[in-house]
mmCIF file of C-alpha atoms (C1' of nucleotides) in Angstrom:
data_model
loop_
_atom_site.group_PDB
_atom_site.id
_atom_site.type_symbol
_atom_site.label_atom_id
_atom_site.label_comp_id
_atom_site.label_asym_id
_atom_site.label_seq_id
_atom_site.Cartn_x
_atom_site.Cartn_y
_atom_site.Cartn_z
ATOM 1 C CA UNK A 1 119.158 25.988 73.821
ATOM 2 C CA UNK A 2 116.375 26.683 71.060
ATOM 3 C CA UNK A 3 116.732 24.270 68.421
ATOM 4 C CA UNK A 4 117.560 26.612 65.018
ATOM 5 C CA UNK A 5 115.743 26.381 61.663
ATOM 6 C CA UNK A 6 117.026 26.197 58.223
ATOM 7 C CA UNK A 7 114.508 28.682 56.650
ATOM 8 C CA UNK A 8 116.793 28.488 53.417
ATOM 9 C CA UNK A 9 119.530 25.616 53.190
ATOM 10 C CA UNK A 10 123.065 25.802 50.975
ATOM 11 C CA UNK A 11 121.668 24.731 47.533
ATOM 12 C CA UNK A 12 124.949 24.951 45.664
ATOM 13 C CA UNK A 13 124.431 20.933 43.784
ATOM 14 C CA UNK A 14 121.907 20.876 40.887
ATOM 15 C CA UNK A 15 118.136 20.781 41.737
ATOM 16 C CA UNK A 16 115.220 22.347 40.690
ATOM 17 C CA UNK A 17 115.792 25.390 40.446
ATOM 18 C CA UNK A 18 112.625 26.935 38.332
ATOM 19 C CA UNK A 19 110.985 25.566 41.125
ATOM 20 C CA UNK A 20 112.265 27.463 43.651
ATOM 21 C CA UNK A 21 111.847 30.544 41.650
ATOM 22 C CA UNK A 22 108.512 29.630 41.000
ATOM 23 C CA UNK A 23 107.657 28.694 44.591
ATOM 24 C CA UNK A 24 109.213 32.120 45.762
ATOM 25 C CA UNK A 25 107.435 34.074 43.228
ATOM 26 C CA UNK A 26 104.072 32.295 44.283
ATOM 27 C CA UNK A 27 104.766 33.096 48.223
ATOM 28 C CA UNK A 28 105.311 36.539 47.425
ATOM 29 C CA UNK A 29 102.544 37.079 45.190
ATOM 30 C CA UNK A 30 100.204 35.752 48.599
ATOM 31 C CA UNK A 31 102.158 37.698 50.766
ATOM 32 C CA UNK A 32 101.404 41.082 49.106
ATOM 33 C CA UNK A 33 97.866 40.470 48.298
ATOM 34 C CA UNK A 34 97.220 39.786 52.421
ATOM 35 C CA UNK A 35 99.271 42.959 53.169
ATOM 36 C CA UNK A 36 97.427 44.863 50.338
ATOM 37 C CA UNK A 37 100.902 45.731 48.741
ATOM 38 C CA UNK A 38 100.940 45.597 45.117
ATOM 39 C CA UNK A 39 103.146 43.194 43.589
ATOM 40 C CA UNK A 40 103.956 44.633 40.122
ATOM 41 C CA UNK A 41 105.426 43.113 37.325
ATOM 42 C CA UNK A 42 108.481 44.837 37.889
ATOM 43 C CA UNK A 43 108.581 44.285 41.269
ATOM 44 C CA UNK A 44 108.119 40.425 40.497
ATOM 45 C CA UNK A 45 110.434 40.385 38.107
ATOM 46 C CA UNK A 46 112.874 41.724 40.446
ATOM 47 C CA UNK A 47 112.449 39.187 42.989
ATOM 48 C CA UNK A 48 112.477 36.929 40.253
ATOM 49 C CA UNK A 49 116.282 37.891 39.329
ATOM 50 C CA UNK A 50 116.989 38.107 43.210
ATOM 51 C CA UNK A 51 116.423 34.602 42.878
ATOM 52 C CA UNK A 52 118.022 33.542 39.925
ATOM 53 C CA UNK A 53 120.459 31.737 42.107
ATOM 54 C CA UNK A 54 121.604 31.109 45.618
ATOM 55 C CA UNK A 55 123.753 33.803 46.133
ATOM 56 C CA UNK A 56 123.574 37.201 46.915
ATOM 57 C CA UNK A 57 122.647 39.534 43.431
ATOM 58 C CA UNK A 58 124.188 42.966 43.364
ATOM 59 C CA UNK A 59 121.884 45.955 42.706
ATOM 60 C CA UNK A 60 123.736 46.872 39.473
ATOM 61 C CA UNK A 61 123.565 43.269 37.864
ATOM 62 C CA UNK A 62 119.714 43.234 38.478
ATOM 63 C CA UNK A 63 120.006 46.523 36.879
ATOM 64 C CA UNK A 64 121.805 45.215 33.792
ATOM 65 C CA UNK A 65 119.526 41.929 33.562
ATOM 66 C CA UNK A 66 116.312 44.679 33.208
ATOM 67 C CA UNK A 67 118.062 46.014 30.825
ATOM 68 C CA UNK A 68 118.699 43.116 29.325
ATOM 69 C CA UNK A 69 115.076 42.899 29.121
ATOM 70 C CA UNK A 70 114.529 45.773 26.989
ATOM 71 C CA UNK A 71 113.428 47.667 30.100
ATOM 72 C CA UNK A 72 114.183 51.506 30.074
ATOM 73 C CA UNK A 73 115.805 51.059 33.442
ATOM 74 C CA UNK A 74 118.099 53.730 35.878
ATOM 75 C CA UNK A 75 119.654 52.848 39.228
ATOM 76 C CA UNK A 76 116.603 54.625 41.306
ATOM 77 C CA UNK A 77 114.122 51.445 39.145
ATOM 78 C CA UNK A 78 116.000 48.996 40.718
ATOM 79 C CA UNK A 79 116.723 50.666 44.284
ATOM 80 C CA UNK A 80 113.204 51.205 44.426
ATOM 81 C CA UNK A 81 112.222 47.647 43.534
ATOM 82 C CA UNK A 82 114.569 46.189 46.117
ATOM 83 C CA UNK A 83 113.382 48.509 48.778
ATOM 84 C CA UNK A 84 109.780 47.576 48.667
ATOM 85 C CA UNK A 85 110.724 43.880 48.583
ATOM 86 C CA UNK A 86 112.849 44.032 51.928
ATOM 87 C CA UNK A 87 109.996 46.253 53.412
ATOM 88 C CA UNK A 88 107.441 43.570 52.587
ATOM 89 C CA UNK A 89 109.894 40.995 53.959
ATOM 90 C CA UNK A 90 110.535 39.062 50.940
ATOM 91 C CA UNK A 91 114.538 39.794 50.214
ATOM 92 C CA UNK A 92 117.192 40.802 52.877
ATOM 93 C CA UNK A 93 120.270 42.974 52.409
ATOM 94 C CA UNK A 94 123.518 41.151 53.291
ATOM 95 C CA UNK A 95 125.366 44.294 55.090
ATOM 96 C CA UNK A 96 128.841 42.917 54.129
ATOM 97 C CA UNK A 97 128.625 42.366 50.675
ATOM 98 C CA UNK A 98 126.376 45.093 49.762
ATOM 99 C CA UNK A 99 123.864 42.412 48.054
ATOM 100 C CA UNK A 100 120.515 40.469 48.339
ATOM 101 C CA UNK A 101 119.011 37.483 48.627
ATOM 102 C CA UNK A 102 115.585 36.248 48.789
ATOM 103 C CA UNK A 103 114.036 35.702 52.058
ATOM 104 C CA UNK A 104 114.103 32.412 53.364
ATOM 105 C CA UNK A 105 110.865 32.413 55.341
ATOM 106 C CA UNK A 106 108.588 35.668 53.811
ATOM 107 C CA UNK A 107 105.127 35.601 55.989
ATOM 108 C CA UNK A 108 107.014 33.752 59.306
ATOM 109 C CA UNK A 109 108.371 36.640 61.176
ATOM 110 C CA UNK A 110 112.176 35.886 61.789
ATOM 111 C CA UNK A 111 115.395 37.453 62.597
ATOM 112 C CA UNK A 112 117.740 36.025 60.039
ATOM 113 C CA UNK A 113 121.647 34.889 60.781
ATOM 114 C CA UNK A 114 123.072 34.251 57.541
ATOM 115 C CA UNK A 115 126.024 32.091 56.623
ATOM 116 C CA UNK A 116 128.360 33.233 53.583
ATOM 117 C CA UNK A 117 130.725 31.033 51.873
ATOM 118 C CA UNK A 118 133.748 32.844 50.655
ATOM 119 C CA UNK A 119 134.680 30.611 47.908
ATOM 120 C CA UNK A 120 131.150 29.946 45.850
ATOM 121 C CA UNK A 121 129.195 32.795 47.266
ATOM 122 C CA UNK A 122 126.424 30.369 48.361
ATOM 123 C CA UNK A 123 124.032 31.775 51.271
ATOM 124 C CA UNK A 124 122.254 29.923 53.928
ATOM 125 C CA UNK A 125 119.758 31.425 56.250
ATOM 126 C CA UNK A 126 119.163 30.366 59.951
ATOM 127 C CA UNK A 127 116.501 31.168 62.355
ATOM 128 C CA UNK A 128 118.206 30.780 65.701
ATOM 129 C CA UNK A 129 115.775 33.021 67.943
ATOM 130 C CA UNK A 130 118.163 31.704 71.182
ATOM 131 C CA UNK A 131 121.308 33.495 69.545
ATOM 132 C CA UNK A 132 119.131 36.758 68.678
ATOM 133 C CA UNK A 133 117.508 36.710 72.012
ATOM 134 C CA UNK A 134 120.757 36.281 74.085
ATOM 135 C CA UNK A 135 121.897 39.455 71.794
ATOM 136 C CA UNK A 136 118.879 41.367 72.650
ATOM 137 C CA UNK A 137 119.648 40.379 76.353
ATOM 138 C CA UNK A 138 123.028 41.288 76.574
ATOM 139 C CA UNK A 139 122.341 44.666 75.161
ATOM 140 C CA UNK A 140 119.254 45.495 77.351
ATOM 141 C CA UNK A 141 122.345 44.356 80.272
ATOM 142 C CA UNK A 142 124.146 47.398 78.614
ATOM 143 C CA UNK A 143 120.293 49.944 78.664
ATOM 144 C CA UNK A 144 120.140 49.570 74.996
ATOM 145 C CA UNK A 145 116.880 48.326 73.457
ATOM 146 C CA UNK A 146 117.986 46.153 70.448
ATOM 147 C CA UNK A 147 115.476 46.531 67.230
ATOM 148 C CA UNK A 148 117.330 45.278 64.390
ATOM 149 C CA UNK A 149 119.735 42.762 64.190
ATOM 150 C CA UNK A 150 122.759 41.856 61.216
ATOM 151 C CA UNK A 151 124.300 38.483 62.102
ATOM 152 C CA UNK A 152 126.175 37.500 58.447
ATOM 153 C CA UNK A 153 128.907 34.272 58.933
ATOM 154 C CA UNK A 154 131.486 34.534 56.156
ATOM 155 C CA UNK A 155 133.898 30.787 55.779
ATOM 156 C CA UNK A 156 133.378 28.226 53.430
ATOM 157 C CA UNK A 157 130.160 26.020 52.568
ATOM 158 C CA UNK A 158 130.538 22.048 52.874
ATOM 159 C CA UNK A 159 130.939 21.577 49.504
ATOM 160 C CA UNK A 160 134.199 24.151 49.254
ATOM 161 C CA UNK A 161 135.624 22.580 52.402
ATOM 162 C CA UNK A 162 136.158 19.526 50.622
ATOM 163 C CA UNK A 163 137.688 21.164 47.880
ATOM 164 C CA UNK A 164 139.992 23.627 50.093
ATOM 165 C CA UNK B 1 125.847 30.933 79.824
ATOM 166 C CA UNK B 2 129.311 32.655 79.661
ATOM 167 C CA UNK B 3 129.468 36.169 81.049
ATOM 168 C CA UNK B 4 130.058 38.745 78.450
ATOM 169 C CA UNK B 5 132.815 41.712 78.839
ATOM 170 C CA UNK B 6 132.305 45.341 77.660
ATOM 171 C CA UNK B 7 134.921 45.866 75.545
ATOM 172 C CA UNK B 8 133.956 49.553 74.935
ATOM 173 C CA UNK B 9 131.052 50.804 76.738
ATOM 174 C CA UNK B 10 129.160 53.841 75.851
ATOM 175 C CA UNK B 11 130.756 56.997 76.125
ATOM 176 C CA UNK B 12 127.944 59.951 75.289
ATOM 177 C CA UNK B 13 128.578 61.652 78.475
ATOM 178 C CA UNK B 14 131.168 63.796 79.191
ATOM 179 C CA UNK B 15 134.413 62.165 79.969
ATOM 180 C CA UNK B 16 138.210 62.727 79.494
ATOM 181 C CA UNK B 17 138.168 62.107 75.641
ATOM 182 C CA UNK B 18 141.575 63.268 75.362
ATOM 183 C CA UNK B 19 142.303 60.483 77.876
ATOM 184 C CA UNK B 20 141.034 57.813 75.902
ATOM 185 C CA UNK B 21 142.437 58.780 72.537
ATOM 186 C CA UNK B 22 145.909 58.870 74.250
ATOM 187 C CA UNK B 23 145.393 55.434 75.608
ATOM 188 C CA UNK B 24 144.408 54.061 72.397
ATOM 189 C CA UNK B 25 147.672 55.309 70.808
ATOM 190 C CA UNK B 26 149.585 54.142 73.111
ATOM 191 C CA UNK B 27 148.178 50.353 72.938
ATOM 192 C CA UNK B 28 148.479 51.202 69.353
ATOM 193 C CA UNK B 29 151.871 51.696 69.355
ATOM 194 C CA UNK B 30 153.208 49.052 71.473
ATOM 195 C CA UNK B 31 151.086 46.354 69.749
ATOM 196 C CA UNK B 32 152.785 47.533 66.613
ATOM 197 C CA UNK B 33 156.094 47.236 67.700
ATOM 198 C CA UNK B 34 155.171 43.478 69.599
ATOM 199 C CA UNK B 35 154.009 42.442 66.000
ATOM 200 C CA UNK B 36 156.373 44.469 63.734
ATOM 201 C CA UNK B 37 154.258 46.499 62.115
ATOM 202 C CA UNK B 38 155.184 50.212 61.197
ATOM 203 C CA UNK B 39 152.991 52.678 63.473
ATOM 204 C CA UNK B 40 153.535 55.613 60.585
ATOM 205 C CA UNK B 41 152.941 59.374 61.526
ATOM 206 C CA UNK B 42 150.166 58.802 58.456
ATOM 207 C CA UNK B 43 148.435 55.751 60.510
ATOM 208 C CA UNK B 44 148.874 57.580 63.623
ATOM 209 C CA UNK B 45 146.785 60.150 62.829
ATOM 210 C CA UNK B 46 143.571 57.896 61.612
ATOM 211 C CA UNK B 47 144.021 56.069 64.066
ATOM 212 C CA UNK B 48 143.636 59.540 66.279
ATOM 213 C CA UNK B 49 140.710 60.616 63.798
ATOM 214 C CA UNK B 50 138.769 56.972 63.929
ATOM 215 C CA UNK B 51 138.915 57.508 68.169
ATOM 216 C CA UNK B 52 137.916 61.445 68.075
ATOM 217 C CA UNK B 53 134.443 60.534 68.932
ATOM 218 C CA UNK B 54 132.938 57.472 70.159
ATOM 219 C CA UNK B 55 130.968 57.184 66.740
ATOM 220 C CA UNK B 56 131.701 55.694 63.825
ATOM 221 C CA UNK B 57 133.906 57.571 61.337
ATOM 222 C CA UNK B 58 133.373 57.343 57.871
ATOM 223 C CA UNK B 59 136.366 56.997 55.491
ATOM 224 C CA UNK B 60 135.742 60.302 53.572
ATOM 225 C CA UNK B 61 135.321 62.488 57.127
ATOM 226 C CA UNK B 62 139.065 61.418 57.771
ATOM 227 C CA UNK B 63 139.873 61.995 54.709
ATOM 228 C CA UNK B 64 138.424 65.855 54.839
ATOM 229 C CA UNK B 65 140.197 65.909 58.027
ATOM 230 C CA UNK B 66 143.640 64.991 56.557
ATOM 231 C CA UNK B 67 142.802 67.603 53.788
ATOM 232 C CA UNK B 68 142.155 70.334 56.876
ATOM 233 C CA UNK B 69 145.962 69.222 58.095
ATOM 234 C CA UNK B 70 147.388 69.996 55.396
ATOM 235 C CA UNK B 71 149.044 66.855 53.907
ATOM 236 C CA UNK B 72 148.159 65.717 50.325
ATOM 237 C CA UNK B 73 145.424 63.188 50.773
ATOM 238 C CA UNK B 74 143.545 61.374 48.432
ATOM 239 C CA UNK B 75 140.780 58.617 48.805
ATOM 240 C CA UNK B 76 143.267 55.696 48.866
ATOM 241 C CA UNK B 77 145.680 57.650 51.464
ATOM 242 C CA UNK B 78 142.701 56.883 53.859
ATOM 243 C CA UNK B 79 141.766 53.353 52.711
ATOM 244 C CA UNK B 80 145.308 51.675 52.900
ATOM 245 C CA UNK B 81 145.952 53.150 56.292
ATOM 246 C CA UNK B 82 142.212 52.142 57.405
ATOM 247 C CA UNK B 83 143.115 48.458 56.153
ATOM 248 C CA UNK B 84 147.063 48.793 57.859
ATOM 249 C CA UNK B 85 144.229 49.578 61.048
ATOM 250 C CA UNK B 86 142.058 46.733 60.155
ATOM 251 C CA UNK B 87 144.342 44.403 59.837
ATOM 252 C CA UNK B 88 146.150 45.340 62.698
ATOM 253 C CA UNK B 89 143.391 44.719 65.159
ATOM 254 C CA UNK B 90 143.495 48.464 65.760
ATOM 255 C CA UNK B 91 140.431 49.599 64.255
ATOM 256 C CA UNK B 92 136.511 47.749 63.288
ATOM 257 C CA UNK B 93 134.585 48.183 60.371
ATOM 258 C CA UNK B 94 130.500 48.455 60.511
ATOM 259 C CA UNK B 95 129.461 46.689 57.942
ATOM 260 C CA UNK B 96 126.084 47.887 58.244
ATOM 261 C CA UNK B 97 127.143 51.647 58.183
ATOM 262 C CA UNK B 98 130.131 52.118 56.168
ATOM 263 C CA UNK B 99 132.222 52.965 59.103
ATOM 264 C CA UNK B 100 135.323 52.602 61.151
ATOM 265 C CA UNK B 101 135.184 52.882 64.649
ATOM 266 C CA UNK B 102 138.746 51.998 67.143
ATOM 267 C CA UNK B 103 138.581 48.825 68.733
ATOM 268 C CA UNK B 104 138.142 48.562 72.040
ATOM 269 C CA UNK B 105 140.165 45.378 72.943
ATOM 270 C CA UNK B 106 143.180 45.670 70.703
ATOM 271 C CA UNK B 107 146.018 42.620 71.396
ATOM 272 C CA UNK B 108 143.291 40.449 73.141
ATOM 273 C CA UNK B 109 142.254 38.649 70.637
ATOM 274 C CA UNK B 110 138.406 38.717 70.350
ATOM 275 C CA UNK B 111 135.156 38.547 67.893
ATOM 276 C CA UNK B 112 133.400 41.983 68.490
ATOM 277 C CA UNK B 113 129.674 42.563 68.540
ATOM 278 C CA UNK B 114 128.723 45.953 68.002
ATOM 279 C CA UNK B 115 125.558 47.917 69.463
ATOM 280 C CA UNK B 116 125.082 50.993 67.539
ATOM 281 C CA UNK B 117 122.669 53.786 68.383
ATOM 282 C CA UNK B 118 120.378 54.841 66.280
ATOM 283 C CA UNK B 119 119.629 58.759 67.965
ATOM 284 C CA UNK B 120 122.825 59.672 68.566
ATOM 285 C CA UNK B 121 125.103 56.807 66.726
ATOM 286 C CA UNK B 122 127.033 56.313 69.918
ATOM 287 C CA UNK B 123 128.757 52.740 69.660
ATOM 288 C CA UNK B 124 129.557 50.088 71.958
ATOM 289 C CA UNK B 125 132.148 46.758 71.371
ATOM 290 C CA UNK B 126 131.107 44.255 73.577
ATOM 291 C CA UNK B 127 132.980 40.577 73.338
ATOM 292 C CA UNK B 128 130.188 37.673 74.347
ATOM 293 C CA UNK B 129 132.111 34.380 73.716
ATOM 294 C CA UNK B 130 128.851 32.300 74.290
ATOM 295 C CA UNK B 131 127.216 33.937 71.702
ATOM 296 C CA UNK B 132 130.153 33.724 68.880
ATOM 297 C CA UNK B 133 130.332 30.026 69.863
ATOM 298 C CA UNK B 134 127.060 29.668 69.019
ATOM 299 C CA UNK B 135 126.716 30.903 66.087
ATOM 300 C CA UNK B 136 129.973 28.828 65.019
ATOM 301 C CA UNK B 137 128.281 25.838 66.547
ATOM 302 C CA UNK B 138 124.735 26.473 64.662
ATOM 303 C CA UNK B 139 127.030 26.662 61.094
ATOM 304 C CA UNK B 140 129.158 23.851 61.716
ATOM 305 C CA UNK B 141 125.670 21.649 61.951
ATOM 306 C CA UNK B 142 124.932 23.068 58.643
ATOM 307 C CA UNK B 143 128.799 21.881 57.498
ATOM 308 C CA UNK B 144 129.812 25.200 57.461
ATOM 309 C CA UNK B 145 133.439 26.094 58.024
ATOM 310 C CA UNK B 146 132.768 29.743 59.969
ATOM 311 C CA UNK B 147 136.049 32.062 59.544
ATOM 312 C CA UNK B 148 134.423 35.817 60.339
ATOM 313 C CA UNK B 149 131.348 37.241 61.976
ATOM 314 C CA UNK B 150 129.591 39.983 61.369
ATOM 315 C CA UNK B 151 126.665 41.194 64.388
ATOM 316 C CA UNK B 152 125.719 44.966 64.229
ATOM 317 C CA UNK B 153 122.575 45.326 66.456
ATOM 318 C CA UNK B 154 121.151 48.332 66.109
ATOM 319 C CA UNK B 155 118.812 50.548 68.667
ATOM 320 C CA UNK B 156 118.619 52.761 71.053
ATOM 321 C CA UNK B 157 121.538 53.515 73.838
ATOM 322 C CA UNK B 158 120.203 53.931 77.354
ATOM 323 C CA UNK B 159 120.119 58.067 77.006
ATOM 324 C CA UNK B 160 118.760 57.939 74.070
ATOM 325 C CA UNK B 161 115.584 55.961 75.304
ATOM 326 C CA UNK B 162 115.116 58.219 78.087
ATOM 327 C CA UNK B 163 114.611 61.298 75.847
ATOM 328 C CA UNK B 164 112.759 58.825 72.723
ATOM 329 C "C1'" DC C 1 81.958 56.234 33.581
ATOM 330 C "C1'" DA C 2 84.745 60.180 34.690
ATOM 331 C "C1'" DC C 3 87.536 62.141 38.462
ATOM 332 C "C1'" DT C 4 91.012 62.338 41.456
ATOM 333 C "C1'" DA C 5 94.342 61.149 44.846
ATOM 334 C "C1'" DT C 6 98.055 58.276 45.377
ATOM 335 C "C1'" DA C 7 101.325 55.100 44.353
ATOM 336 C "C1'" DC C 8 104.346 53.586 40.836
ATOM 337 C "C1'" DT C 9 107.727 54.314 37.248
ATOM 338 C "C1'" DG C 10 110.921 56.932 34.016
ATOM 339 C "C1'" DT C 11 114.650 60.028 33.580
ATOM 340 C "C1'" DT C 12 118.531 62.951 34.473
ATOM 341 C "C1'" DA C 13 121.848 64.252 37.399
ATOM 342 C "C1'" DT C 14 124.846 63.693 41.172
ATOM 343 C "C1'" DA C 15 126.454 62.007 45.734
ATOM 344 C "C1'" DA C 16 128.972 58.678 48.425
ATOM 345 C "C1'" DT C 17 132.032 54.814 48.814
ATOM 346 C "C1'" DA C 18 136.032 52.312 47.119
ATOM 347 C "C1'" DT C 19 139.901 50.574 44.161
ATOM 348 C "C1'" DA C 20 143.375 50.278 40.136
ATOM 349 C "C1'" DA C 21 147.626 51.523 38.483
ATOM 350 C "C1'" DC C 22 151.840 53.579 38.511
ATOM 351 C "C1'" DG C 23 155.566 56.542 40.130
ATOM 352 C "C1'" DT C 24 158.440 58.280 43.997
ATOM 353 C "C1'" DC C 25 160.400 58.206 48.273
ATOM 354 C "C1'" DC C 26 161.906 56.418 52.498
ATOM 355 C "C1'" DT C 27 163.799 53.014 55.530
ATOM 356 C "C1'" DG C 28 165.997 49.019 57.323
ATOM 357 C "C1'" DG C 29 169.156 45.140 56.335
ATOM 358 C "C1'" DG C 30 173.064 43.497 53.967
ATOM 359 C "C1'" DC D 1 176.697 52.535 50.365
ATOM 360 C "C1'" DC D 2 173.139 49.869 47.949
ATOM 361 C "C1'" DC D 3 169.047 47.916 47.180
ATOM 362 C "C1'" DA D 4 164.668 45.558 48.121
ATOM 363 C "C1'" DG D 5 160.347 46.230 49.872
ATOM 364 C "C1'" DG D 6 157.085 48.835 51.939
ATOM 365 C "C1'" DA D 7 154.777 53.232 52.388
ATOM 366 C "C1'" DC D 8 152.897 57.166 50.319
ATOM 367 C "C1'" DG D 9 151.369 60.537 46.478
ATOM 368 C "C1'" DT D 10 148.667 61.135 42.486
ATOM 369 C "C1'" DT D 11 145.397 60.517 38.784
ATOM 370 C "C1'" DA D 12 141.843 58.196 37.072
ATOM 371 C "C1'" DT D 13 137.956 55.322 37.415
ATOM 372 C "C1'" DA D 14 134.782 51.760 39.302
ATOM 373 C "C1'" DT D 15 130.989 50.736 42.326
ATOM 374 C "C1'" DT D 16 127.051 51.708 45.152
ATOM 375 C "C1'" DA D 17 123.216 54.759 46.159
ATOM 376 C "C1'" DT D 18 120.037 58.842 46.275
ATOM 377 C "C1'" DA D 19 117.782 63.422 44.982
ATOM 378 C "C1'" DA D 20 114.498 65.659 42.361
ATOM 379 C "C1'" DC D 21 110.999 66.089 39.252
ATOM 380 C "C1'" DA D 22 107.964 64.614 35.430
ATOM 381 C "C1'" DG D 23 104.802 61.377 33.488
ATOM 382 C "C1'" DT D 24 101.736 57.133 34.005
ATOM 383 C "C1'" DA D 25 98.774 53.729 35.890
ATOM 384 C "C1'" DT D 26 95.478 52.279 39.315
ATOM 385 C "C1'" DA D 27 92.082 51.974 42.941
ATOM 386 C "C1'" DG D 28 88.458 54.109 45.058
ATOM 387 C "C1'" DT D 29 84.751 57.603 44.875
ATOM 388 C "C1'" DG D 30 80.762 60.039 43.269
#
DNA sequence: CACTATACTGTTATAATATAACGTCCTGGG
DNA sequence: CCCAGGACGTTATATTATAACAGTATAGTG
């Protein structure tokens, strides 16, 4: 078996967290400018609130942080937004919860698995290519050519399995 | 690696559909009367609508259907007997789609993945134990407590490549 | 520098999906 | 029979997402 890869651990204690925004904000402003995709303020700022912390942000409370902002801002502003940042690879969609996260691993082309704990709402994201690849495999078994994957693990994060 | 099972293969091709929704009621209603549960004409009936095609069904199609039959229907007559369905083991949800499709292995217990076509939207419910382990395996390294999975792969079925 | 094609954003309206809350009715167990 | 709980009807509303079109900014060209 393929050893997996943490591309974004649990981060649910207290650490730097302007850090990681800032990192993320940095990684995405390189990954745009090598695809030619232009990362506009309110694209950045965006990705910026998709990252405000480690759990999936709903479209309507980015939506109500913009305003926030003084922004004149409409659902379609923020759909828009969040669909050029999953196209460039920089957020993913979790299917189940109807929310987003920033990408773990923007530039290293991955199939994500993510892991979603029910009690804090803290996301993890996995690269296990051994798990996608056996999925791909058993599905070509079946004549079906796999493109896209959506692997989301829903149960409870170390920290609220101690508490439980 | 442990060999997979088809729970519900493809079924774009002409077969006795008549056959299989009548085979699905019937497991249906004997699994409700092993566990207790009340098989209503009301969850009868989605459960007929969910298995009309081997597609997913959205909530608000069944709901238009229910209208067509004549019975007072409203959204939440379709979402409580969808969840009765769901939690029953009678019926999936696709996360990734908004969708309700019959489940193909109803009493065996099981943790579905689901291929979905992307042409045609033909479904299939395959159960692949070696995979499910995995993943639980991968999150327990990460000291996370897995409870539910979620894997939608999405594609093309084997017809639908032939004509793509 | 002006021009223009294109991408980006603003704005209004509406579609699609889902749940809350409360009342009535039905059914099975005492 | 009675009644307790579950099932269903009904109205209203919340949540999530897109269509359509107008105005604005930007990069590339001459």
């Amino acid at each position: 078996m393929l050893k997996k890869s943490v591309l974004m651990p649990f981060k649910t204690g207290s650490h730097n967290h302007d850090q990681c925004i800032d990192l993320a904000l940095a990684e995405a402003e390189s990954a745009c400018r090598r695809q030619g995709l232009r990362f506009t303020r309110l694209r950045r700022r965006v990705l910026e609130l998709v990252w405000s912390r480690h759990i999936p942000m709903k479209a309507y409370d980015i939506l109500d942080e913009l305003r926030r902002d003084g922004r004149g801002a409409a659902p379609p502003t923020v759909y828009r937004a969040l669909d050029f940042l999953l196209d460039a690879g920089l957020v993913h969609r979790i299917e189940s919860l109807n929310a987003y996260v920033g990408c773990g691993g923007p530039g290293k082309p991955h199939i994500g698995q993510f892991l979603i704990c029910r009690q804090c709402n803290a996301v993890a994201e996995i690269d296990a290519p051994a798990i996608a690849q056996a999925l791909t495999q058993d599905a070509k078994g079946l004549g079906f050519r796999a493109d896209t994957q959506t692997v989301e693990i829903k149960g409870l994060c170390s920290e609220c399995s101690v508490s439980a």
